Amino acid sequence: KAGVTQTPRYLIKTRGQQVTLSCSPISGHRSVSWYQQTPGQGLQFLFEYFSETQRNKGNFPGRFSGRQFSNSRSEMNVSTLELGDSALYLCASRRAPNTEAFFGQGTRLTVV
Amino acid sequence: TQLLEQSPQFLSIQEGENLTVYCNSSSVFSSLQWYRQEPGEGPVLLVTVVTGGEVKKLKRLTFQFGDARKDSSLHITAAQPGDTGLYLCAGEGYQKVTFGTGTKLQVIP
């Protein structure tokens, strides 16, 4: 059974650009959550999608957005990148909301 | 707002020593998970505890959920270098999962 796949693994972008990250959950899992992890702030919740609908949203600016497709794959987009957006972005796959989470390896985003 | 405080924040010990990591909150959780994360990788689920007072063992790791389901502890016996990593607790509440602040463990050979 394949795990959670996040692409790309590493990304370097310039301030002001936009970026799209992808997450393919475990087969049969319909909930995908996104987190930002930095050394100073720890793991911060961005948003959760379930059955193509955003179910919950964390306290991030509108530059951070996401969506989920009918096959449960999810993308998150960050527009007008800032240096402070440099972080490890993690995707968590769940069979349904409030069930055990299985994480991908993450996408390491560096903004220069 | 649900908060999960972990202590200690950092821990550096010698191989063979025992240690305990704590995860505390003023909120009640329906369940709580513990994860271990290695540098550059995503967190890996270790255990889920559901019932107040529940104790689960995973080889040298012992997890306990508080009677009131507000806190949890992780005890490692005879720590090994392979136990090195970031330990995270995560509490599931009403429509929301809250992650703890993390405990960075280093086990020195």
PDB file of N, CA, C and O in Angstrom, chain A residues 9-10 35 37 42-43 45 48 55-56 88 90 94 97-106 108, chain B residues 30-31 33 35 37 40-45 47-48 86 88 92-97 99-101:
ATOM      1  N   ARG A   9      10.074  17.420  -3.536  1.00  0.00           N
ATOM      2  CA  ARG A   9      10.690  17.295  -2.211  1.00  0.00           C
ATOM      3  C   ARG A   9      11.386  18.584  -1.808  1.00  0.00           C
ATOM      4  O   ARG A   9      11.383  18.967  -0.641  1.00  0.00           O
ATOM      5  N   TYR A  10      11.988  19.238  -2.769  1.00  0.00           N
ATOM      6  CA  TYR A  10      12.725  20.475  -2.503  1.00  0.00           C
ATOM      7  C   TYR A  10      12.369  21.514  -3.559  1.00  0.00           C
ATOM      8  O   TYR A  10      12.136  21.177  -4.719  1.00  0.00           O
ATOM      9  N   TYR A  35       0.292  21.307   6.796  1.00  0.00           N
ATOM     10  CA  TYR A  35       0.931  21.939   7.929  1.00  0.00           C
ATOM     11  C   TYR A  35       2.213  22.622   7.459  1.00  0.00           C
ATOM     12  O   TYR A  35       2.880  22.162   6.545  1.00  0.00           O
ATOM     13  N   GLN A  37       5.904  23.691   8.975  1.00  0.00           N
ATOM     14  CA  GLN A  37       6.793  23.429  10.104  1.00  0.00           C
ATOM     15  C   GLN A  37       8.058  24.257   9.985  1.00  0.00           C
ATOM     16  O   GLN A  37       8.774  24.182   8.976  1.00  0.00           O
ATOM     17  N   GLY A  42       7.244  25.517  15.218  1.00  0.00           N
ATOM     18  CA  GLY A  42       6.741  24.144  15.300  1.00  0.00           C
ATOM     19  C   GLY A  42       5.805  23.834  14.155  1.00  0.00           C
ATOM     20  O   GLY A  42       5.887  24.425  13.081  1.00  0.00           O
ATOM     21  N   LEU A  43       4.869  22.916  14.410  1.00  0.00           N
ATOM     22  CA  LEU A  43       3.941  22.457  13.381  1.00  0.00           C
ATOM     23  C   LEU A  43       2.669  23.309  13.440  1.00  0.00           C
ATOM     24  O   LEU A  43       1.943  23.269  14.423  1.00  0.00           O
ATOM     25  N   PHE A  45      -0.975  24.365  11.719  1.00  0.00           N
ATOM     26  CA  PHE A  45      -2.033  23.861  10.846  1.00  0.00           C
ATOM     27  C   PHE A  45      -2.427  24.919   9.813  1.00  0.00           C
ATOM     28  O   PHE A  45      -2.688  26.079  10.169  1.00  0.00           O
ATOM     29  N   GLU A  48      -7.558  21.862   6.188  1.00  0.00           N
ATOM     30  CA  GLU A  48      -7.922  20.466   5.980  1.00  0.00           C
ATOM     31  C   GLU A  48      -9.006  20.387   4.917  1.00  0.00           C
ATOM     32  O   GLU A  48      -9.933  21.200   4.915  1.00  0.00           O
ATOM     33  N   ARG A  55     -12.586  21.903   5.209  1.00  0.00           N
ATOM     34  CA  ARG A  55     -13.309  21.614   6.442  1.00  0.00           C
ATOM     35  C   ARG A  55     -12.848  22.519   7.590  1.00  0.00           C
ATOM     36  O   ARG A  55     -13.628  22.854   8.465  1.00  0.00           O
ATOM     37  N   ASN A  56     -11.574  22.855   7.575  1.00  0.00           N
ATOM     38  CA  ASN A  56     -11.003  23.686   8.637  1.00  0.00           C
ATOM     39  C   ASN A  56      -9.888  24.525   8.069  1.00  0.00           C
ATOM     40  O   ASN A  56      -9.236  24.128   7.089  1.00  0.00           O
ATOM     41  N   LEU A  88       9.273  23.648   6.024  1.00  0.00           N
ATOM     42  CA  LEU A  88       8.921  22.312   5.562  1.00  0.00           C
ATOM     43  C   LEU A  88       7.392  22.239   5.550  1.00  0.00           C
ATOM     44  O   LEU A  88       6.754  22.481   6.582  1.00  0.00           O
ATOM     45  N   LEU A  90       4.168  19.999   5.238  1.00  0.00           N
ATOM     46  CA  LEU A  90       3.790  18.609   5.417  1.00  0.00           C
ATOM     47  C   LEU A  90       2.329  18.386   5.094  1.00  0.00           C
ATOM     48  O   LEU A  90       1.476  19.215   5.415  1.00  0.00           O
ATOM     49  N   ARG A  94      -5.638  11.195   6.037  1.00  0.00           N
ATOM     50  CA  ARG A  94      -6.490  10.492   7.012  1.00  0.00           C
ATOM     51  C   ARG A  94      -7.618   9.792   6.255  1.00  0.00           C
ATOM     52  O   ARG A  94      -8.107  10.303   5.241  1.00  0.00           O
ATOM     53  N   PRO A  97     -11.854  12.669   8.718  1.00  0.00           N
ATOM     54  CA  PRO A  97     -11.455  13.634   9.749  1.00  0.00           C
ATOM     55  C   PRO A  97     -11.396  12.999  11.125  1.00  0.00           C
ATOM     56  O   PRO A  97     -12.170  12.094  11.443  1.00  0.00           O
ATOM     57  N   ASN A  98     -10.460  13.463  11.923  1.00  0.00           N
ATOM     58  CA  ASN A  98     -10.312  13.014  13.311  1.00  0.00           C
ATOM     59  C   ASN A  98      -9.960  11.538  13.428  1.00  0.00           C
ATOM     60  O   ASN A  98     -10.273  10.899  14.423  1.00  0.00           O
ATOM     61  N   THR A  99      -9.324  10.990  12.418  1.00  0.00           N
ATOM     62  CA  THR A  99      -8.741   9.645  12.508  1.00  0.00           C
ATOM     63  C   THR A  99      -7.220   9.795  12.442  1.00  0.00           C
ATOM     64  O   THR A  99      -6.708  10.897  12.275  1.00  0.00           O
ATOM     65  N   GLU A 100      -6.508   8.705  12.570  1.00  0.00           N
ATOM     66  CA  GLU A 100      -5.047   8.768  12.626  1.00  0.00           C
ATOM     67  C   GLU A 100      -4.464   9.386  11.357  1.00  0.00           C
ATOM     68  O   GLU A 100      -4.923   9.095  10.252  1.00  0.00           O
ATOM     69  N   ALA A 101      -3.445  10.212  11.544  1.00  0.00           N
ATOM     70  CA  ALA A 101      -2.817  10.907  10.420  1.00  0.00           C
ATOM     71  C   ALA A 101      -1.535  10.211  10.004  1.00  0.00           C
ATOM     72  O   ALA A 101      -0.754   9.776  10.846  1.00  0.00           O
ATOM     73  N   PHE A 102      -1.330  10.131   8.718  1.00  0.00           N
ATOM     74  CA  PHE A 102      -0.098   9.577   8.147  1.00  0.00           C
ATOM     75  C   PHE A 102       0.512  10.673   7.280  1.00  0.00           C
ATOM     76  O   PHE A 102      -0.152  11.190   6.371  1.00  0.00           O
ATOM     77  N   PHE A 103       1.761  10.995   7.583  1.00  0.00           N
ATOM     78  CA  PHE A 103       2.397  12.130   6.936  1.00  0.00           C
ATOM     79  C   PHE A 103       3.241  11.731   5.738  1.00  0.00           C
ATOM     80  O   PHE A 103       3.831  10.653   5.709  1.00  0.00           O
ATOM     81  N   GLY A 104       3.342  12.654   4.794  1.00  0.00           N
ATOM     82  CA  GLY A 104       4.302  12.535   3.719  1.00  0.00           C
ATOM     83  C   GLY A 104       5.663  12.998   4.202  1.00  0.00           C
ATOM     84  O   GLY A 104       5.825  13.418   5.353  1.00  0.00           O
ATOM     85  N   GLN A 105       6.655  12.927   3.308  1.00  0.00           N
ATOM     86  CA  GLN A 105       8.010  13.330   3.677  1.00  0.00           C
ATOM     87  C   GLN A 105       8.176  14.842   3.673  1.00  0.00           C
ATOM     88  O   GLN A 105       9.160  15.352   4.188  1.00  0.00           O
ATOM     89  N   GLY A 106       7.203  15.524   3.104  1.00  0.00           N
ATOM     90  CA  GLY A 106       7.257  16.978   3.124  1.00  0.00           C
ATOM     91  C   GLY A 106       7.914  17.586   1.904  1.00  0.00           C
ATOM     92  O   GLY A 106       8.646  16.918   1.162  1.00  0.00           O
ATOM     93  N   ARG A 108      10.375  20.784   1.165  1.00  0.00           N
ATOM     94  CA  ARG A 108      11.213  21.829   1.769  1.00  0.00           C
ATOM     95  C   ARG A 108      11.245  23.019   0.819  1.00  0.00           C
ATOM     96  O   ARG A 108      11.836  22.941  -0.251  1.00  0.00           O
TER      97      ARG A 108
ATOM     98  N   SER B  30     -10.397  13.680  22.676  1.00  0.00           N
ATOM     99  CA  SER B  30     -11.030  12.384  22.456  1.00  0.00           C
ATOM    100  C   SER B  30      -9.976  11.296  22.239  1.00  0.00           C
ATOM    101  O   SER B  30     -10.217  10.124  22.541  1.00  0.00           O
ATOM    102  N   SER B  31      -8.837  11.676  21.722  1.00  0.00           N
ATOM    103  CA  SER B  31      -7.722  10.736  21.564  1.00  0.00           C
ATOM    104  C   SER B  31      -6.439  11.543  21.435  1.00  0.00           C
ATOM    105  O   SER B  31      -6.475  12.759  21.209  1.00  0.00           O
ATOM    106  N   GLN B  33      -2.286  11.214  19.902  1.00  0.00           N
ATOM    107  CA  GLN B  33      -1.270  10.444  19.176  1.00  0.00           C
ATOM    108  C   GLN B  33       0.122  10.939  19.543  1.00  0.00           C
ATOM    109  O   GLN B  33       0.313  12.107  19.892  1.00  0.00           O
ATOM    110  N   TYR B  35       4.032  10.993  17.791  1.00  0.00           N
ATOM    111  CA  TYR B  35       4.784  10.829  16.550  1.00  0.00           C
ATOM    112  C   TYR B  35       6.267  11.020  16.831  1.00  0.00           C
ATOM    113  O   TYR B  35       6.654  11.743  17.761  1.00  0.00           O
ATOM    114  N   GLN B  37       9.699  12.256  14.570  1.00  0.00           N
ATOM    115  CA  GLN B  37      10.114  12.840  13.296  1.00  0.00           C
ATOM    116  C   GLN B  37      11.623  12.943  13.249  1.00  0.00           C
ATOM    117  O   GLN B  37      12.249  13.453  14.177  1.00  0.00           O
ATOM    118  N   GLY B  40      14.302  16.329   8.178  1.00  0.00           N
ATOM    119  CA  GLY B  40      14.005  16.278   6.751  1.00  0.00           C
ATOM    120  C   GLY B  40      12.924  15.305   6.360  1.00  0.00           C
ATOM    121  O   GLY B  40      12.644  15.133   5.165  1.00  0.00           O
ATOM    122  N   GLU B  41      12.287  14.665   7.331  1.00  0.00           N
ATOM    123  CA  GLU B  41      11.241  13.683   7.041  1.00  0.00           C
ATOM    124  C   GLU B  41       9.945  14.099   7.712  1.00  0.00           C
ATOM    125  O   GLU B  41       9.925  14.969   8.582  1.00  0.00           O
ATOM    126  N   GLY B  42       8.838  13.453   7.322  1.00  0.00           N
ATOM    127  CA  GLY B  42       7.571  13.720   7.971  1.00  0.00           C
ATOM    128  C   GLY B  42       7.453  12.938   9.265  1.00  0.00           C
ATOM    129  O   GLY B  42       8.155  11.937   9.470  1.00  0.00           O
ATOM    130  N   PRO B  43       6.580  13.366  10.188  1.00  0.00           N
ATOM    131  CA  PRO B  43       6.357  12.620  11.428  1.00  0.00           C
ATOM    132  C   PRO B  43       5.807  11.222  11.145  1.00  0.00           C
ATOM    133  O   PRO B  43       5.003  11.051  10.235  1.00  0.00           O
ATOM    134  N   VAL B  44       6.224  10.261  11.954  1.00  0.00           N
ATOM    135  CA  VAL B  44       5.747   8.884  11.820  1.00  0.00           C
ATOM    136  C   VAL B  44       4.946   8.543  13.065  1.00  0.00           C
ATOM    137  O   VAL B  44       5.421   8.734  14.188  1.00  0.00           O
ATOM    138  N   LEU B  45       3.741   8.044  12.870  1.00  0.00           N
ATOM    139  CA  LEU B  45       2.859   7.715  13.981  1.00  0.00           C
ATOM    140  C   LEU B  45       3.427   6.564  14.802  1.00  0.00           C
ATOM    141  O   LEU B  45       3.794   5.517  14.259  1.00  0.00           O
ATOM    142  N   VAL B  47       1.844   5.781  18.204  1.00  0.00           N
ATOM    143  CA  VAL B  47       0.740   5.175  18.958  1.00  0.00           C
ATOM    144  C   VAL B  47      -0.428   6.139  19.046  1.00  0.00           C
ATOM    145  O   VAL B  47      -0.256   7.353  18.916  1.00  0.00           O
ATOM    146  N   THR B  48      -1.611   5.584  19.258  1.00  0.00           N
ATOM    147  CA  THR B  48      -2.812   6.361  19.567  1.00  0.00           C
ATOM    148  C   THR B  48      -3.380   5.842  20.879  1.00  0.00           C
ATOM    149  O   THR B  48      -3.522   4.635  21.064  1.00  0.00           O
ATOM    150  N   LEU B  86      12.612  14.150  16.903  1.00  0.00           N
ATOM    151  CA  LEU B  86      11.653  15.093  17.474  1.00  0.00           C
ATOM    152  C   LEU B  86      10.389  14.317  17.801  1.00  0.00           C
ATOM    153  O   LEU B  86       9.817  13.669  16.928  1.00  0.00           O
ATOM    154  N   LEU B  88       6.513  14.370  18.925  1.00  0.00           N
ATOM    155  CA  LEU B  88       5.356  15.267  18.888  1.00  0.00           C
ATOM    156  C   LEU B  88       4.125  14.538  19.405  1.00  0.00           C
ATOM    157  O   LEU B  88       3.874  13.389  19.039  1.00  0.00           O
ATOM    158  N   GLU B  92      -6.693  15.114  19.539  1.00  0.00           N
ATOM    159  CA  GLU B  92      -7.868  15.282  18.675  1.00  0.00           C
ATOM    160  C   GLU B  92      -9.032  15.784  19.520  1.00  0.00           C
ATOM    161  O   GLU B  92      -9.449  15.132  20.468  1.00  0.00           O
ATOM    162  N   GLY B  93      -9.518  16.980  19.139  1.00  0.00           N
ATOM    163  CA  GLY B  93     -10.670  17.537  19.832  1.00  0.00           C
ATOM    164  C   GLY B  93     -11.823  17.656  18.879  1.00  0.00           C
ATOM    165  O   GLY B  93     -11.859  16.967  17.858  1.00  0.00           O
ATOM    166  N   TYR B  94     -12.737  18.552  19.175  1.00  0.00           N
ATOM    167  CA  TYR B  94     -13.909  18.714  18.330  1.00  0.00           C
ATOM    168  C   TYR B  94     -13.508  19.325  16.993  1.00  0.00           C
ATOM    169  O   TYR B  94     -13.124  20.470  16.897  1.00  0.00           O
ATOM    170  N   GLN B  95     -13.555  18.513  15.947  1.00  0.00           N
ATOM    171  CA  GLN B  95     -13.258  18.949  14.580  1.00  0.00           C
ATOM    172  C   GLN B  95     -11.857  19.527  14.411  1.00  0.00           C
ATOM    173  O   GLN B  95     -11.616  20.270  13.478  1.00  0.00           O
ATOM    174  N   LYS B  96     -10.959  19.199  15.296  1.00  0.00           N
ATOM    175  CA  LYS B  96      -9.641  19.834  15.205  1.00  0.00           C
ATOM    176  C   LYS B  96      -8.565  18.955  15.839  1.00  0.00           C
ATOM    177  O   LYS B  96      -8.808  18.292  16.845  1.00  0.00           O
ATOM    178  N   VAL B  97      -7.384  18.951  15.211  1.00  0.00           N
ATOM    179  CA  VAL B  97      -6.222  18.264  15.772  1.00  0.00           C
ATOM    180  C   VAL B  97      -5.193  19.324  16.146  1.00  0.00           C
ATOM    181  O   VAL B  97      -4.871  20.191  15.326  1.00  0.00           O
ATOM    182  N   PHE B  99      -1.304  19.998  17.546  1.00  0.00           N
ATOM    183  CA  PHE B  99       0.010  19.412  17.761  1.00  0.00           C
ATOM    184  C   PHE B  99       0.718  20.096  18.909  1.00  0.00           C
ATOM    185  O   PHE B  99       0.591  21.309  19.118  1.00  0.00           O
ATOM    186  N   GLY B 100       1.489  19.309  19.650  1.00  0.00           N
ATOM    187  CA  GLY B 100       2.295  19.847  20.721  1.00  0.00           C
ATOM    188  C   GLY B 100       3.501  20.601  20.197  1.00  0.00           C
ATOM    189  O   GLY B 100       3.801  20.569  18.992  1.00  0.00           O
ATOM    190  N   THR B 101       4.191  21.241  21.099  1.00  0.00           N
ATOM    191  CA  THR B 101       5.342  22.075  20.757  1.00  0.00           C
ATOM    192  C   THR B 101       6.581  21.254  20.415  1.00  0.00           C
ATOM    193  O   THR B 101       7.525  21.769  19.853  1.00  0.00           O
TER     194      THR B 101
END
